[in-house]
Coordinates of C-alpha atoms in Angstrom, one line a residue:
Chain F
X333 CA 84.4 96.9 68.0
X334 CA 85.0 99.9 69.9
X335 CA 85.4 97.9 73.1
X336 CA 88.2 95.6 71.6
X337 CA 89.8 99.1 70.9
X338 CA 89.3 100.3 74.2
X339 CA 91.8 97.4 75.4
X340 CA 94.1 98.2 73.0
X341 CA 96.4 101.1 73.6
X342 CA 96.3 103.6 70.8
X343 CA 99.6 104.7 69.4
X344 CA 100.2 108.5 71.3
X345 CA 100.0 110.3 68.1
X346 CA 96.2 109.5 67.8
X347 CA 95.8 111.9 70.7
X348 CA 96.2 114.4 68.0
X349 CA 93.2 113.5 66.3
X350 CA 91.2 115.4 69.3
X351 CA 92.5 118.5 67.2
X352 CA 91.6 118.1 64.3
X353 CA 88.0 119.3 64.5
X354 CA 88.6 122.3 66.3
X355 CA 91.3 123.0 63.4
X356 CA 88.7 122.4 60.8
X357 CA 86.2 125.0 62.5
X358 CA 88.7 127.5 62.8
X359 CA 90.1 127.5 59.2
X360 CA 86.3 127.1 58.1
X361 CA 85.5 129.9 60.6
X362 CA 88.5 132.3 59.0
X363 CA 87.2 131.6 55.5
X364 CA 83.5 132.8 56.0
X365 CA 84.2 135.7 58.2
X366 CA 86.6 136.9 55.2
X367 CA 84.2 139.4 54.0
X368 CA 81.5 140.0 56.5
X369 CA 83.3 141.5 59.7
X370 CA 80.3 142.8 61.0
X371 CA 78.8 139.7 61.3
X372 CA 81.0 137.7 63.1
X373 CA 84.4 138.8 62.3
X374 CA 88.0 136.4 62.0
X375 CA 88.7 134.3 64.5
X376 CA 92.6 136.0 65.3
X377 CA 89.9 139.3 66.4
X378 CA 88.4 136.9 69.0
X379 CA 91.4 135.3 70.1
X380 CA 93.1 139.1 70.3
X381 CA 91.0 140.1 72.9
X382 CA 90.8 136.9 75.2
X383 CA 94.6 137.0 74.8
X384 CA 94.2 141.0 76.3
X385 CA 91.9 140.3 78.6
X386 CA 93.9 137.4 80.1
X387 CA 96.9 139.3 80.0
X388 CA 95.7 142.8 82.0
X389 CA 94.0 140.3 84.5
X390 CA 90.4 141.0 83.7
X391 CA 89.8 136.9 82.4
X392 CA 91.4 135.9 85.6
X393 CA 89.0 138.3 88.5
X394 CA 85.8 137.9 86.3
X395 CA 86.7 133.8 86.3
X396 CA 87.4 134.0 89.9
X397 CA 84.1 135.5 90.4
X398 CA 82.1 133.1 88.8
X399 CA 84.2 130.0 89.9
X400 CA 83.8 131.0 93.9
X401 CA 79.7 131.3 92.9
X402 CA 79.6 128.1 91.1
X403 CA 81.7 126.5 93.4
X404 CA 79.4 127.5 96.4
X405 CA 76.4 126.8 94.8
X406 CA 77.6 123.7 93.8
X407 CA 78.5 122.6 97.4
X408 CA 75.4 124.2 98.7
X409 CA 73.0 122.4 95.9
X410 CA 74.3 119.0 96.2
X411 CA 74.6 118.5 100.1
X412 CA 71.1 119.5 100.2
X413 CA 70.3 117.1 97.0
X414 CA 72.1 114.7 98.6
X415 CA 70.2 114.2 101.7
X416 CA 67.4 115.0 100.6
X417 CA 67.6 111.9 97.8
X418 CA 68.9 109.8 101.1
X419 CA 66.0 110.8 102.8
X420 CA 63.3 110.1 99.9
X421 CA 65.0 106.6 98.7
X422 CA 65.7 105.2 101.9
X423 CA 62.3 106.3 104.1
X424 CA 59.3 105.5 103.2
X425 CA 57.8 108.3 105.0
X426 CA 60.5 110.5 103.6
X427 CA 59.4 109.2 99.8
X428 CA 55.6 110.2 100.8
X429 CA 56.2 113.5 102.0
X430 CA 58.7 115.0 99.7
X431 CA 57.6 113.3 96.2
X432 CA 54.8 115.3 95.4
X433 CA 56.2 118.5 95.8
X434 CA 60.2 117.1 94.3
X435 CA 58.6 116.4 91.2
X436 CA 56.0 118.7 90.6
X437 CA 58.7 121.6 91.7
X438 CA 60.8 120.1 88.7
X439 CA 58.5 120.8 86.1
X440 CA 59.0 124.4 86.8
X441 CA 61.9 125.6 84.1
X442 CA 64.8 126.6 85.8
X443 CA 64.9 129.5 84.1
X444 CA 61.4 130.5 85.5
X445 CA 63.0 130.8 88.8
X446 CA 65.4 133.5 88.1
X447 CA 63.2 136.7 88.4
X448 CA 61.6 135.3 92.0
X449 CA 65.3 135.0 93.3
X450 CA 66.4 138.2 91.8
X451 CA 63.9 139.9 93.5
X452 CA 64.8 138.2 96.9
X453 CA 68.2 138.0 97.1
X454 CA 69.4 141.0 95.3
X455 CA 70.9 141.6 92.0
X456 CA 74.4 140.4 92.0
X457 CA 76.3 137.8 94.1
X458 CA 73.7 136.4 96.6
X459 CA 71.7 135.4 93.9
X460 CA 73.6 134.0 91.2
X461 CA 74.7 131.3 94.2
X462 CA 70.9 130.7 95.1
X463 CA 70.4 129.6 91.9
X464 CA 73.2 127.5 90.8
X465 CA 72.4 126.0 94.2
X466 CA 69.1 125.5 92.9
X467 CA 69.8 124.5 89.8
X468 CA 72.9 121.5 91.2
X469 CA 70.4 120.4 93.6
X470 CA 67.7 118.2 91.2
X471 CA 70.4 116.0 89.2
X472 CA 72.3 114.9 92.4
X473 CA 68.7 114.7 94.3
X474 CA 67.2 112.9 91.6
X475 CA 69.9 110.6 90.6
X476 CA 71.0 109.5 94.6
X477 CA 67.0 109.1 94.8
X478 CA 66.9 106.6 91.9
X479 CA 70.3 104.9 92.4
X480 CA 69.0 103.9 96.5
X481 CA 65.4 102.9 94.9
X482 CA 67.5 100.7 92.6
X483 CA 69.4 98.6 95.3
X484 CA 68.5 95.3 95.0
X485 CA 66.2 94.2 97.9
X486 CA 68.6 91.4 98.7
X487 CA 71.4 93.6 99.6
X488 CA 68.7 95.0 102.4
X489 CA 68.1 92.2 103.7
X490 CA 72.0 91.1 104.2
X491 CA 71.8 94.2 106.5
X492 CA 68.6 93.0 108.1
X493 CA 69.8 89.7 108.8
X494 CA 72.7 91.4 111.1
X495 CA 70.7 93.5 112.3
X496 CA 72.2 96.6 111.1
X497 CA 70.5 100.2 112.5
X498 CA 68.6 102.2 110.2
X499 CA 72.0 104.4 110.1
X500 CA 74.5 101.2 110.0
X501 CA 72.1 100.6 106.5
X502 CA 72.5 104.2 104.9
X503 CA 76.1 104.0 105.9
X504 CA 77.2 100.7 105.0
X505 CA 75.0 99.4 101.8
X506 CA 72.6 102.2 100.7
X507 CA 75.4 104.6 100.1
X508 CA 77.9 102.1 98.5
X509 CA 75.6 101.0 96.1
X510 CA 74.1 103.9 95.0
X511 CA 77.7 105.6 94.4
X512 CA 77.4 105.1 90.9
X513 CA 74.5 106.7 90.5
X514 CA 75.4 109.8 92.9
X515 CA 78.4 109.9 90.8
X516 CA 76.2 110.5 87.4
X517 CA 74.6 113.2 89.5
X518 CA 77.5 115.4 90.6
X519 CA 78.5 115.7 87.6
X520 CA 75.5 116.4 85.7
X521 CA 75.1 118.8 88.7
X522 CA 78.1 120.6 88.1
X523 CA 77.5 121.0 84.4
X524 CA 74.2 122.5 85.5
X525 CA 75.9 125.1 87.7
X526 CA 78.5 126.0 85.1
X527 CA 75.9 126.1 82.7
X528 CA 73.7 128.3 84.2
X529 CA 75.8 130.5 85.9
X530 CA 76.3 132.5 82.7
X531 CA 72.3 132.3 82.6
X532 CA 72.6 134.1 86.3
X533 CA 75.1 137.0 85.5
X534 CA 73.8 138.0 82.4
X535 CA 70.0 138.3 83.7
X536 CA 71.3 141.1 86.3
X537 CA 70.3 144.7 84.6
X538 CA 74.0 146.0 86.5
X539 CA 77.3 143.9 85.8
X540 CA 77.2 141.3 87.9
X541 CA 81.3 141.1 88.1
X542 CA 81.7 137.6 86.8
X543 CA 82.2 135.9 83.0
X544 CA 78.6 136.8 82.4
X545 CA 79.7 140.6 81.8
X546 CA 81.5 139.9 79.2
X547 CA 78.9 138.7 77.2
X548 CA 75.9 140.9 78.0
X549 CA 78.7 143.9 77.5
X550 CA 79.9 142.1 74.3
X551 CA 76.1 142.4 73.8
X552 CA 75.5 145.9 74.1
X553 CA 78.4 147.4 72.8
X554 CA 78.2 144.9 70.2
X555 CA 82.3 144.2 70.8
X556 CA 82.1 140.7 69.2
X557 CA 85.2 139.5 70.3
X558 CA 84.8 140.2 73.7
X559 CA 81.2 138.0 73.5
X560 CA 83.1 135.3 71.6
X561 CA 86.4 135.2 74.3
X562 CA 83.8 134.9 77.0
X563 CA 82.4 132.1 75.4
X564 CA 85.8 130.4 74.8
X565 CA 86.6 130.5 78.6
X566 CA 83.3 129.4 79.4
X567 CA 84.1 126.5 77.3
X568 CA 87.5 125.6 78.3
X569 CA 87.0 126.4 81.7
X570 CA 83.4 123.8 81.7
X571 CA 85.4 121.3 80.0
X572 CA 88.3 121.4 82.7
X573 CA 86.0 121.0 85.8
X574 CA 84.6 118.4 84.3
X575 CA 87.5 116.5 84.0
X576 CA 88.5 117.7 87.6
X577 CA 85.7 116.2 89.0
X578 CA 85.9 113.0 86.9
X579 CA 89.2 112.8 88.2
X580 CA 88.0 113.1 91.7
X581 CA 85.8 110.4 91.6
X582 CA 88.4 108.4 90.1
X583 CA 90.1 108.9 93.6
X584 CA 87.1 108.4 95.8
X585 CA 85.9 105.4 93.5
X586 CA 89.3 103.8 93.3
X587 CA 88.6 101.0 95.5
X588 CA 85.3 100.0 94.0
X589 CA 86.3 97.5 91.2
X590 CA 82.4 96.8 90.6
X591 CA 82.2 100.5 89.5
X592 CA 85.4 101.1 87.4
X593 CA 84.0 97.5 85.7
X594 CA 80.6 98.8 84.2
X595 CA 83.2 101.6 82.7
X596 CA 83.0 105.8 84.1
X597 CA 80.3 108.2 82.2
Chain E
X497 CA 64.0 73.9 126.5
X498 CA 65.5 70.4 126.2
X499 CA 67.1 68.7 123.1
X500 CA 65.5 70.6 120.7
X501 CA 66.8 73.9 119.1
X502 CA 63.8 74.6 117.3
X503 CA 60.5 74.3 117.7
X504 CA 57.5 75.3 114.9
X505 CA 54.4 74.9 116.2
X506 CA 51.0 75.0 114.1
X507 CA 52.7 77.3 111.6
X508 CA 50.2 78.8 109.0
X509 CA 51.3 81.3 106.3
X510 CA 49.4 83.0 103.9
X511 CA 50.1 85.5 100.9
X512 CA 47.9 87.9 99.6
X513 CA 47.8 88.0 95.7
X514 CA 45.7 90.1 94.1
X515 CA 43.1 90.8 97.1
X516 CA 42.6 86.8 97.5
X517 CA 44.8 84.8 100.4
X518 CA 46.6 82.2 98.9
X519 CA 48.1 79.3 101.6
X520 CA 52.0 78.8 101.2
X521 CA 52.6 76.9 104.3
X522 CA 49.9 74.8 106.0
X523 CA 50.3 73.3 109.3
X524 CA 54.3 72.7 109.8
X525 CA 55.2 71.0 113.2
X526 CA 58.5 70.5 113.7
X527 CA 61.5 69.9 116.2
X528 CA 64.7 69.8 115.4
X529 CA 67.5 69.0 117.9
X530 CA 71.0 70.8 118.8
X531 CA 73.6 69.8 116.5
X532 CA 71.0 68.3 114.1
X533 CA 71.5 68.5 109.9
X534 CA 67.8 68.7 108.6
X535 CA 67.3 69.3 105.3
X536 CA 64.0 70.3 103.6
X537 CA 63.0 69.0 100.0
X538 CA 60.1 70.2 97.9
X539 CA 59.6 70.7 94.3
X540 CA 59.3 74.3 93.5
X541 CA 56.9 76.4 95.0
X542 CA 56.3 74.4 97.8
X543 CA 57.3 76.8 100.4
X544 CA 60.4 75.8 101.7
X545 CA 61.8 78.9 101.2
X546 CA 59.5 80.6 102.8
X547 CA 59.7 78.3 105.7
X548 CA 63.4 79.1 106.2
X549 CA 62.6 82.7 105.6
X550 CA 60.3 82.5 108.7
X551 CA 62.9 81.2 110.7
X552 CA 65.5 83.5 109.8
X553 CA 62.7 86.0 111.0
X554 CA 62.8 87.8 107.1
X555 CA 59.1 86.6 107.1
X556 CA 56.4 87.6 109.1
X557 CA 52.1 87.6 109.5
X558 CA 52.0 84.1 110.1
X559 CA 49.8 82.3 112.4
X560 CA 51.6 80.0 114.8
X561 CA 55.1 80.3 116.4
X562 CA 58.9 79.2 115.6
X563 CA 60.5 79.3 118.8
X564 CA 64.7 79.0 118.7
X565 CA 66.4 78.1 122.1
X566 CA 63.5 78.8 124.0
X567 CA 63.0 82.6 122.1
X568 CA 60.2 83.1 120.1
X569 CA 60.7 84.2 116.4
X570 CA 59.7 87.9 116.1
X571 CA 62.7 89.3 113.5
X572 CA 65.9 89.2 111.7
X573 CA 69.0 88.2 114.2
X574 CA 72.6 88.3 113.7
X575 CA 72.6 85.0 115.8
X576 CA 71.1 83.1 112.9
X577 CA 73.7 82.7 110.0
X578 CA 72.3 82.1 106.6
X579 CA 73.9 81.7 103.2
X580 CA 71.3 82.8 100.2
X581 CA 71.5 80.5 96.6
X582 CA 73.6 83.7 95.2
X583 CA 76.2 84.5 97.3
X584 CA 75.0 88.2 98.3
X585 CA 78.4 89.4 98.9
X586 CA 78.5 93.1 98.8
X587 CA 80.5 93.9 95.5
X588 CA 82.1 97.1 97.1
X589 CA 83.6 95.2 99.7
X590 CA 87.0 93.2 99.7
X591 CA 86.3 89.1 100.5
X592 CA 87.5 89.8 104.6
X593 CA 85.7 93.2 104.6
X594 CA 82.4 90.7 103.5
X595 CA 83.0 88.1 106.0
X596 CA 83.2 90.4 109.1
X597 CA 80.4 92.3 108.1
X598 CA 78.1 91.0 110.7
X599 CA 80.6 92.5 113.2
X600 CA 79.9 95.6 112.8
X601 CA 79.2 96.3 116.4
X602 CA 82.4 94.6 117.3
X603 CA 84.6 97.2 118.6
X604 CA 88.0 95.2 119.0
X605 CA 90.1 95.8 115.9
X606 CA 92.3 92.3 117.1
X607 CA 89.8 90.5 117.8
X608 CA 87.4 91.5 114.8
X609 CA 90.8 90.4 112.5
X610 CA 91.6 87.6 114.7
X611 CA 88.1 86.4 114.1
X612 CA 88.0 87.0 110.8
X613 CA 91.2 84.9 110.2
X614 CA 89.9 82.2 111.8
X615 CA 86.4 81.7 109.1
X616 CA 88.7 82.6 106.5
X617 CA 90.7 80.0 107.1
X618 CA 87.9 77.5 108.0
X619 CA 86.5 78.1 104.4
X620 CA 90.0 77.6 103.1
X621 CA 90.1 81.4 101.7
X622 CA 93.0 82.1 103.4
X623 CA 95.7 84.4 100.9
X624 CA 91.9 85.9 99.7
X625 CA 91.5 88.6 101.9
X626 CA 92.0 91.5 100.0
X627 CA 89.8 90.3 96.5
X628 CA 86.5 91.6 95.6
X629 CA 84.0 89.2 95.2
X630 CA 84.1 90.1 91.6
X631 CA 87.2 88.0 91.0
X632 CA 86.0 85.0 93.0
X633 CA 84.8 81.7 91.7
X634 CA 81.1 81.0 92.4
X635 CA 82.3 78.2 94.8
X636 CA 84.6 80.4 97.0
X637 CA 81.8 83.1 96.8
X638 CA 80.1 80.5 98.6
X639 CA 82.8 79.8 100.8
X640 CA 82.9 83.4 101.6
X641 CA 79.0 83.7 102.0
X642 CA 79.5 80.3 104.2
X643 CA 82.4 82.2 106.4
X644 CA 80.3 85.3 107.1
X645 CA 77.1 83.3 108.3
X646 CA 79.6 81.5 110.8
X647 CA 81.3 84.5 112.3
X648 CA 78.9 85.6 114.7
X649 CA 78.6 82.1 116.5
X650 CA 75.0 81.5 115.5
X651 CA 73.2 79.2 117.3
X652 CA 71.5 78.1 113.9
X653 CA 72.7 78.1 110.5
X654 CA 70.5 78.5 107.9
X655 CA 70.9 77.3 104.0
X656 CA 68.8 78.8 101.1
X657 CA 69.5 76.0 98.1
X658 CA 73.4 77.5 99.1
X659 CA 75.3 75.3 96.0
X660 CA 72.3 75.1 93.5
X661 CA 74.1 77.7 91.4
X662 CA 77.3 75.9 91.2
X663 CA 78.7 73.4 88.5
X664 CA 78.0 70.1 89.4
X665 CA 81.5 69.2 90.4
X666 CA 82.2 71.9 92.7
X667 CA 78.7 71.4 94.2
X668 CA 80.2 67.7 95.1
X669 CA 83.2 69.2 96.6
X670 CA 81.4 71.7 98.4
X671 CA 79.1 69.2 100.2
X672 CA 82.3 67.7 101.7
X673 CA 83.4 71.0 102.7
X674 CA 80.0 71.8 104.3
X675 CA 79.8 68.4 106.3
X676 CA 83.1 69.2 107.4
X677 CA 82.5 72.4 108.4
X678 CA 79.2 71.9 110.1
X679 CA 80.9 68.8 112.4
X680 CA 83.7 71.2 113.2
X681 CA 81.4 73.9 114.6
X682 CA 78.8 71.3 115.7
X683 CA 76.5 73.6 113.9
X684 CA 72.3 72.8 113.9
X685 CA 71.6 73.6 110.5
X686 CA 68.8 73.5 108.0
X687 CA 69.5 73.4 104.3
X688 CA 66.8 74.0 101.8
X689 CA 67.3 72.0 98.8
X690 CA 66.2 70.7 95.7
X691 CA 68.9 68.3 95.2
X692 CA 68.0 64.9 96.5
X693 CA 71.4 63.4 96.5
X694 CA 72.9 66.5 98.4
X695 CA 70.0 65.9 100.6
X696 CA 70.5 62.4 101.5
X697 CA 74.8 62.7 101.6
X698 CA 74.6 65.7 104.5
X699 CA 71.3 65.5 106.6
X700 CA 70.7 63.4 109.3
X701 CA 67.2 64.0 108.4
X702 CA 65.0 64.7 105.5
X703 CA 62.1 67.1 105.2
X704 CA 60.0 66.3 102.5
X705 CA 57.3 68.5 102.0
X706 CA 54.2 68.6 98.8
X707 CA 53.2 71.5 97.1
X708 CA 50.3 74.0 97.2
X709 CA 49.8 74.5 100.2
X710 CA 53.2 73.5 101.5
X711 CA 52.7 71.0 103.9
X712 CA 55.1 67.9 105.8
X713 CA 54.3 64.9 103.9
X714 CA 56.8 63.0 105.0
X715 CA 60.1 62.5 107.7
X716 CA 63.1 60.9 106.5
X717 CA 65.9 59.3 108.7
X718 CA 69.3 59.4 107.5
X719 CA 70.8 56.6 109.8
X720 CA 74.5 55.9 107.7
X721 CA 77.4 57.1 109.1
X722 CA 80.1 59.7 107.7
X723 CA 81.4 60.5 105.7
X724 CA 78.6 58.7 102.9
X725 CA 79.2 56.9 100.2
X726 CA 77.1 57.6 97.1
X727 CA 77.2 54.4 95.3
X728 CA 76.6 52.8 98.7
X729 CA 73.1 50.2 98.4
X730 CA 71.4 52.4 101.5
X731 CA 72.3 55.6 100.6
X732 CA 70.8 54.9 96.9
X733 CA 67.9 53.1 98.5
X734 CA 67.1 56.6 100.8
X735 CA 67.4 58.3 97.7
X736 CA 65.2 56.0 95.3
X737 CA 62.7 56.5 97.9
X738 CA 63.0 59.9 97.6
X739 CA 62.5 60.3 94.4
X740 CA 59.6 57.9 94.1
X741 CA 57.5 60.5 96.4
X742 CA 58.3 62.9 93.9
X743 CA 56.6 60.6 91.0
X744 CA 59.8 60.5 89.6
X745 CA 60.5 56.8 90.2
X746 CA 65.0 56.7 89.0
X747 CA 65.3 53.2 87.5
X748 CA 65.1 50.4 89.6
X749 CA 68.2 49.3 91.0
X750 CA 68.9 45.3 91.5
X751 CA 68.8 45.4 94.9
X752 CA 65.1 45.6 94.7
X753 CA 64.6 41.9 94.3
X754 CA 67.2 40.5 96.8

């Protein structure tokens, strides 16, 4: 059923209907805080201080902050996923090498990692980018690995038969056709690195300068508001570069009707 | 070199399945002239496939040597076309994108589209350029898969059961289409099949090979003239004979007892 709806535009008012839920929360939210402020306190205290914060400029440097570290990381992490899943699903020699140590390496938590990298590349900054670099880099390098081990053999051989060069091959089929799956992987990639940035900044013992602070300062000066604004930006912000990059690949992808068929993630 | 195109000489092919070398193709000997239409018929599993696959160079550990135009067979070249039973259009690319893919070392912009033009038009795709293969038919798929094979002036083309997946009607049209084509390029070409009729209306000679291990059994001439007429007494008679090697004897026609 829900594909013959999906053909069928839905009259604009049902675009309100996204709203409803959060409405729900918040009313349900305002009725149990009532008489426990300690607790949790009303929502309108939480959405008091995101609306200060926003408006004395602090949301907007601690954001930038954390967007320029995800961002890098992001980059950083999936180039180097990237090749490296080119280099593992299209060599054989590459698949040999590398597999032992790509998926034994994955089994270690990401979290795990943390104290190694803060003890190598400092406490603020440097390493909040080595991680979310680390972190983006197994979804894309998994996910381009899988989608070129899933090419069907006969596309390969097309290649052969014209004798395309080992690069003409990457360039020209192995790429292409695993673009849906590289697709999958940026993204989840990029929720990764939004993910775990807050993981990052709020594992540094000083203030590490980006959204992170507000939570572990909510934390400790147990300023509830300020912990709960953080986490509304986190949230809006998370669900806004998601849609960005959907809407990138929605560029990049818009002349690959064999894609846009089998329907975006 | 002399009349022939292709030479197999003393061919033997094995697989290996599970530790233990099974024979596909025992003992094929075969020439087959410039300009020729052989076709090569074989229930399934008697490794005709494979047999083209060897001379497209896909295949290889074999004992004994396919030699084309005086070059032995070592690999894959882009100067022997071949059309697959599915199409094996890349979905990514548009229908002209497809059919000038084996140009990719063809530096010429003009000449690349001029080119291009020109199969597109032979295949009668012509006002397609721009479609993905996605919105094609399964007959002008083919047509496409035909055109690429063609551009880069092979000197053999090469036919893997190329209509078996289409509807029986458009398969009929296609064969016309394919004769036509393969008199206008003057084109020798080997079609695997498993269609006796299609067999007997394009080839100018017939293959006929048994099963396990896949071996000649027998050498058909196709001596009518073109185009064919299926409900023509000869051409019936080719193909009643056909069929009665495969045990499948078609019921006997009247012209048995003249």
């Amino acid at each position: 059923m829900a594909v013959v709806f999906k053909n069928r535009s839905l009259p604009k008012h049902y675009q309100a209907l996204g709203f409803v839920f959060p409405a729900v929360l918040l009313i349900a939210w305002q009725f149990f805080s009532y008489n426990k402020k300690t607790l949790l306190g009303p929502p309108g205290d939480s959405i008091l201080a995101l609306w200060n914060i926003i408006r004395d400029g602090t949301a907007l440097k601690l954001l930038a902050t954390s967007m320029e570290r995800v961002i890098k990381g992001f980059l950083i992490g999936t180039a180097i996923g990237l090749s490296i899943g080119v280099l593992m699903g299209s060599s054989k020699t590459g698949e040999k090498m590398m597999s032992a140590s790509f998926h034994g390496l994955r089994q270690v938590p990401m979290v795990a990692w943390v104290p190694l990298i803060m003890m190598w590349f400092g406490k603020a900054g440097m390493a909040q980018v080595v991680f979310i670099s680390w972190s983006a880099f197994y979804p894309v390098a998994l996910n381009t690995y899988d989608g070129i081990r899933g090419i069907p053999g006969k596309y390969l051989e097309v290649g052969r038969v014209y004798e395309y060069t080992r690069w003409q091959t990457v360039k020209k089929i192995i790429i292409p056709a695993a673009l849906p799956s590289i697709k999958t992987g940026t993204i989840l990639s990029l929720n990764m690195a939004w993910t775990l940035l807050v993981a990052a900044e709020i594992m540094t013992s000083e203030p590490s300068g980006g959204l992170g602070d507000l939570l572990s300062e909510g934390r400790e000066t147990f300023n509830i508001p300020m912990l709960i604004s953080g986490m509304l930006i986190m949230g809006c912000v998370g669900y806004m570069l998601n849609q960005a990059a959907e809407a990138v690949w929605g560029f990049v992808l818009k002349n690959r009707p064999d894609i846009i068929k089998q329907g975006g993630a | 070199m002399g009349i022939y195109s292709l030479e197999i000489s003393n061919l033997n092919k094995k697989f290996s399945v599970g530790g233990r070398d099974l024979p596909v193709l025992e003992d094929i000997n075969l020439k087959i002239q410039t300009g020729e239409f052989v076709s090569i018929v074989g229930s399934s599993g008697c490794g005709k496939t494979t047999l083209l696959r060897i001379i497209l160079g896909l295949e290889t550990g074999y004992e004994g040597e396919a030699v084309l135009n005086g070059k032995k067979i070592t690999g894959p070249s882009a100067k022997r076309g071949v059309v697959f039973q599915e199409h094996r259009l890349l979905p990514w690319l548009t229908v002209e994108e497809n059919v000038a893919f084996g140009l990719i070392n063809m530096k010429n912009r003009d000449e690349k589209k001029e080119l291009t033009d020109k199969y597109m038009k032979l295949v009668g795709l012509k006002g397609f350029e721009k479609v993905f293969p996605s919105q094609l038919s399964g007959g002008m798929a083919q047509r496409a898969a035909i055109a690429r094979a063609l551009i880069n002036n092979p000197e053999i083309l090469l036919l893997d059961e190329p209509l078996g997946a289409l509807d029986a009607l458009t398969r009929m049209y296609m064969q016309k289409e394919l004769e036509h084509i393969w008199e206008k390029e003057k084109l020798t070409t080997i079609m695997v099949t498993h269609d006796i009729e299609e067999a007997v209306y394009l080839s100018d000679r017939i293959i006929l090979m048994s099963s396990r291990p896949g071996k000649i059994k027998k050498i058909i001439n196709v001596p009518l003239s073109r185009p064919r007429d299926r409900d023509e007494i000869y051409f019936m008679r080719i193909k009643d004979d056909l069929l009665s090697e495969f045990h499948l004897q078609a019921e006997k026609h009247f012209f048995y007892s003249i």
